[in-house]
PDB file of C-alpha atoms in Angstrom:
ATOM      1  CA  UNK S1490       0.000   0.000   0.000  1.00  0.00           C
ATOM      2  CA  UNK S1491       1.493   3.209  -0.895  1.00  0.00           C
ATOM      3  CA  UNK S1492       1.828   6.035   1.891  1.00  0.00           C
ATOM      4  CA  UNK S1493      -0.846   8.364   0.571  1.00  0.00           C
ATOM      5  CA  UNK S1494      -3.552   5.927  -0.072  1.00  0.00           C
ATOM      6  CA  UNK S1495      -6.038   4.493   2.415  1.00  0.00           C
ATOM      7  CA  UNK S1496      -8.058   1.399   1.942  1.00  0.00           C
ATOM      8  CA  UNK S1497     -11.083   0.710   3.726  1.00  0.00           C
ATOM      9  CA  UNK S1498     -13.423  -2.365   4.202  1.00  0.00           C
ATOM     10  CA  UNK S1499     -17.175  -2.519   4.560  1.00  0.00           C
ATOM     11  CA  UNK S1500     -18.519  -5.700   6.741  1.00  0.00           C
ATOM     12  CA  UNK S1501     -21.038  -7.081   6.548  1.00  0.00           C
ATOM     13  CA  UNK S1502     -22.397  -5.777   3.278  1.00  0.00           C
ATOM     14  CA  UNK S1503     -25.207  -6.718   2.367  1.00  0.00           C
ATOM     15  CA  UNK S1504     -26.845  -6.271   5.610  1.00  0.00           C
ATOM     16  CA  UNK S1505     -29.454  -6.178   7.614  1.00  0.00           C
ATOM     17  CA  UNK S1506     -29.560  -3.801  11.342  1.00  0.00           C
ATOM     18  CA  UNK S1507     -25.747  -2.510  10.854  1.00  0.00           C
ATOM     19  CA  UNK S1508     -22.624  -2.292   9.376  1.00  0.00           C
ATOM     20  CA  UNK S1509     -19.001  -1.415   9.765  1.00  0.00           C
ATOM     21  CA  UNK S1510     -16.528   0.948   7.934  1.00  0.00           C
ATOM     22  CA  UNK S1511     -13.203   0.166   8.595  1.00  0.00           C
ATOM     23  CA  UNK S1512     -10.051   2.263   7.316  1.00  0.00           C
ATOM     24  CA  UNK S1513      -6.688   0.688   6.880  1.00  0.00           C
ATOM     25  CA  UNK S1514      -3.404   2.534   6.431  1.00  0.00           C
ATOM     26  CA  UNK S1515      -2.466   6.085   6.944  1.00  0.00           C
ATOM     27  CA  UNK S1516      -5.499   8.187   9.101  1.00  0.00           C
ATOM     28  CA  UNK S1517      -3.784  11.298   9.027  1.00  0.00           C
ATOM     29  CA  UNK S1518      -6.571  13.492   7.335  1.00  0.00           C
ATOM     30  CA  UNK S1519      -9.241  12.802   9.967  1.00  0.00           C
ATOM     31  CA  UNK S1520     -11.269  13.765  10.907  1.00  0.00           C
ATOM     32  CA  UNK S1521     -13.847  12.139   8.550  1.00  0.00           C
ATOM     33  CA  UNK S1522     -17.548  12.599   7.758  1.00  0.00           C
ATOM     34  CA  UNK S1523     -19.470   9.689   6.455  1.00  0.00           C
ATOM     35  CA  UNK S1524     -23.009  10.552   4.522  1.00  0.00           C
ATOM     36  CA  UNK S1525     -25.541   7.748   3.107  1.00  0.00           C
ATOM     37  CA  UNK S1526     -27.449   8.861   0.147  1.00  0.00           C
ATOM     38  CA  UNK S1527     -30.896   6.959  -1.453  1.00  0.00           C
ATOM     39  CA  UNK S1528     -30.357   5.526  -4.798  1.00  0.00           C
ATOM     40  CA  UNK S1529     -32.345   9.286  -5.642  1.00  0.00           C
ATOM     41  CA  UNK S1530     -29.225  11.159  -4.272  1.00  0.00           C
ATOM     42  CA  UNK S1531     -30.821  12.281  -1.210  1.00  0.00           C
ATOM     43  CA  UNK S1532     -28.796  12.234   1.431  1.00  0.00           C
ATOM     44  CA  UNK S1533     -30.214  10.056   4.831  1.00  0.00           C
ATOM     45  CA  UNK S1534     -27.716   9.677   7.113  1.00  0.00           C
ATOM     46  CA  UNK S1535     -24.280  12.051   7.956  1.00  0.00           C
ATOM     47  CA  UNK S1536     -21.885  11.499  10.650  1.00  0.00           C
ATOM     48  CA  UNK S1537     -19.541  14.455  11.528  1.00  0.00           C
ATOM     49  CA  UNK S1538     -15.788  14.185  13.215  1.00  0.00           C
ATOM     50  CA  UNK S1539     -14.711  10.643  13.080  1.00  0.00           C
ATOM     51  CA  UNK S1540     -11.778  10.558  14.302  1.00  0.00           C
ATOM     52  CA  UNK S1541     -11.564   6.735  14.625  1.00  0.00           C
ATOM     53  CA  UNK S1542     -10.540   4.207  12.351  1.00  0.00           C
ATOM     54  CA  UNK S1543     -13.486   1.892  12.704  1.00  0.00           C
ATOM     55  CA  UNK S1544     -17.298   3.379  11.984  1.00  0.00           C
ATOM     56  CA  UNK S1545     -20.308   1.091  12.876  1.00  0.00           C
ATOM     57  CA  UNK S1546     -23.549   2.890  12.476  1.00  0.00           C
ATOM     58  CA  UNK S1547     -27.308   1.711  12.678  1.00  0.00           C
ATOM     59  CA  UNK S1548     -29.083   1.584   9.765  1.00  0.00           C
ATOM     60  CA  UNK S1549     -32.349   0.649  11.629  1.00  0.00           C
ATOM     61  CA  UNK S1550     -34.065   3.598  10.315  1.00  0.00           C
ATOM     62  CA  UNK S1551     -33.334   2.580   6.808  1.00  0.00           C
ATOM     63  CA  UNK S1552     -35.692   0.809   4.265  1.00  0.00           C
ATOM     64  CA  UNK S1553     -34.530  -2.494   2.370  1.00  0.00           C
ATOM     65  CA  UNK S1554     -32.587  -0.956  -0.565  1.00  0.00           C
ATOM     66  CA  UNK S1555     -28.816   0.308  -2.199  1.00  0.00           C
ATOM     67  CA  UNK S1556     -27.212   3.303  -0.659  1.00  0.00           C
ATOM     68  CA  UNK S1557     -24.232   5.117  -1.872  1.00  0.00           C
ATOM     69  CA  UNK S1558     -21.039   6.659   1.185  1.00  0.00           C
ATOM     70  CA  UNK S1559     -19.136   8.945   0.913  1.00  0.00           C
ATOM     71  CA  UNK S1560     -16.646   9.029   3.192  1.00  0.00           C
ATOM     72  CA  UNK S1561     -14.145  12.394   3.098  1.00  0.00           C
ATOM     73  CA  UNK S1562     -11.279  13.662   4.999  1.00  0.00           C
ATOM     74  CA  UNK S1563      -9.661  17.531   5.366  1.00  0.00           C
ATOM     75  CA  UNK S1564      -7.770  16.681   2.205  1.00  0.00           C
ATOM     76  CA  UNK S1565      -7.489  14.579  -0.548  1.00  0.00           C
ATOM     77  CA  UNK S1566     -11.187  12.841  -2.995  1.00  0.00           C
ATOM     78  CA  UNK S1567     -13.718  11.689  -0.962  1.00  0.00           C
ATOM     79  CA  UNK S1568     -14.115   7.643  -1.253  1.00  0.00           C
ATOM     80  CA  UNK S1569     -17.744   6.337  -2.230  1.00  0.00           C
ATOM     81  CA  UNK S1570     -19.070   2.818  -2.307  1.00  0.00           C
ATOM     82  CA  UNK S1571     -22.364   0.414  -2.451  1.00  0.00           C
ATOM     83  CA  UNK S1572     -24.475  -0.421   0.350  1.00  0.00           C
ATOM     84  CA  UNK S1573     -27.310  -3.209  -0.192  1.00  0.00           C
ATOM     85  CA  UNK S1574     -29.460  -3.320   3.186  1.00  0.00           C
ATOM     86  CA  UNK S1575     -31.780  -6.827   2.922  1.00  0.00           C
ATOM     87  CA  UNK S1576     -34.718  -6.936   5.539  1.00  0.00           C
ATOM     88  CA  UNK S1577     -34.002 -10.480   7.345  1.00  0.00           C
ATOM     89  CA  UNK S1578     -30.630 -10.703   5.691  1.00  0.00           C
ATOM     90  CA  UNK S1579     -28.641 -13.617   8.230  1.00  0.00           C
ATOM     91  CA  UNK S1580     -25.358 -11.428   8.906  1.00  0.00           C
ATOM     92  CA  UNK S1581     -22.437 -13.268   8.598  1.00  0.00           C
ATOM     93  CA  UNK S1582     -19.750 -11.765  11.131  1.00  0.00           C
ATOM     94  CA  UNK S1583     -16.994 -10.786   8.837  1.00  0.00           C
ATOM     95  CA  UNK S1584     -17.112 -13.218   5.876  1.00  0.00           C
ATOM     96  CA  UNK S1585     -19.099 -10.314   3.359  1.00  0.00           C
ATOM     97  CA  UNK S1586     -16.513  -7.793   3.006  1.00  0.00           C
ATOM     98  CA  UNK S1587     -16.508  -5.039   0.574  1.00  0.00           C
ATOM     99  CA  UNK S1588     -12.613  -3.480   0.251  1.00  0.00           C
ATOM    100  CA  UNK S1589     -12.195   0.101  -1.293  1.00  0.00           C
ATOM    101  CA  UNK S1590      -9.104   2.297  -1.707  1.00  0.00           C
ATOM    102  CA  UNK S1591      -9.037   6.000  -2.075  1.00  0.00           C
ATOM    103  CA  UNK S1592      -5.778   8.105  -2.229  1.00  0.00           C
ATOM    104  CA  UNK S1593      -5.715  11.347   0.195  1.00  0.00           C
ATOM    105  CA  UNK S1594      -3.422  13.464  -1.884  1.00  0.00           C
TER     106      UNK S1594
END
């Protein structure tokens, strides 16, 4: 991995109550801000100052559907994936993992 880019993994995904952002390699450009968006492009969800390299946020208050992240830092593009939430969807504990990269700079 090279020093300015930061992967990240998404677990489980698809799922069902939650899920978990996690970001390996450098975390100097926290803090981050994580927003959900519809498939529309309305945004749902935003968390503010993350300054942790693990997110896990409730997506109780979500319907059954794909969602877009974005996930940005002070510097550097903002990294974006898929979300697929499935109502009853057995959660596997870290076997569904989506890995993304993004370079910060």
């Amino acid at each position: 991995m090279y020093s300015n880019e930061t992967a990240f993994v998404v677990y489980p995904n698809p799922f069902s109550t939650s899920t978990t952002l996690q970001i390996k390699g450098p975390f100097e450009n926290g803090p981050f801000e994580l927003n959900i968006y519809n498939i529309l492009g309305q945004e749902l969800k935003k968390i503010k100052n993350i300054s942790s390299s693990t997110i896990t946020f409730s997506t109780d208050n979500l319907p059954q559907g794909i969602y877009t992240f974005q996930l940005s830092g002070k510097t550097g593009a903002p990294a974006t994936g898929k979300l697929l939430k499935e109502q009853g969807f057995k959660e596997p504990s870290n076997e569904n993992r989506d890995l993304y990269f993004f370079t910060s700079g």
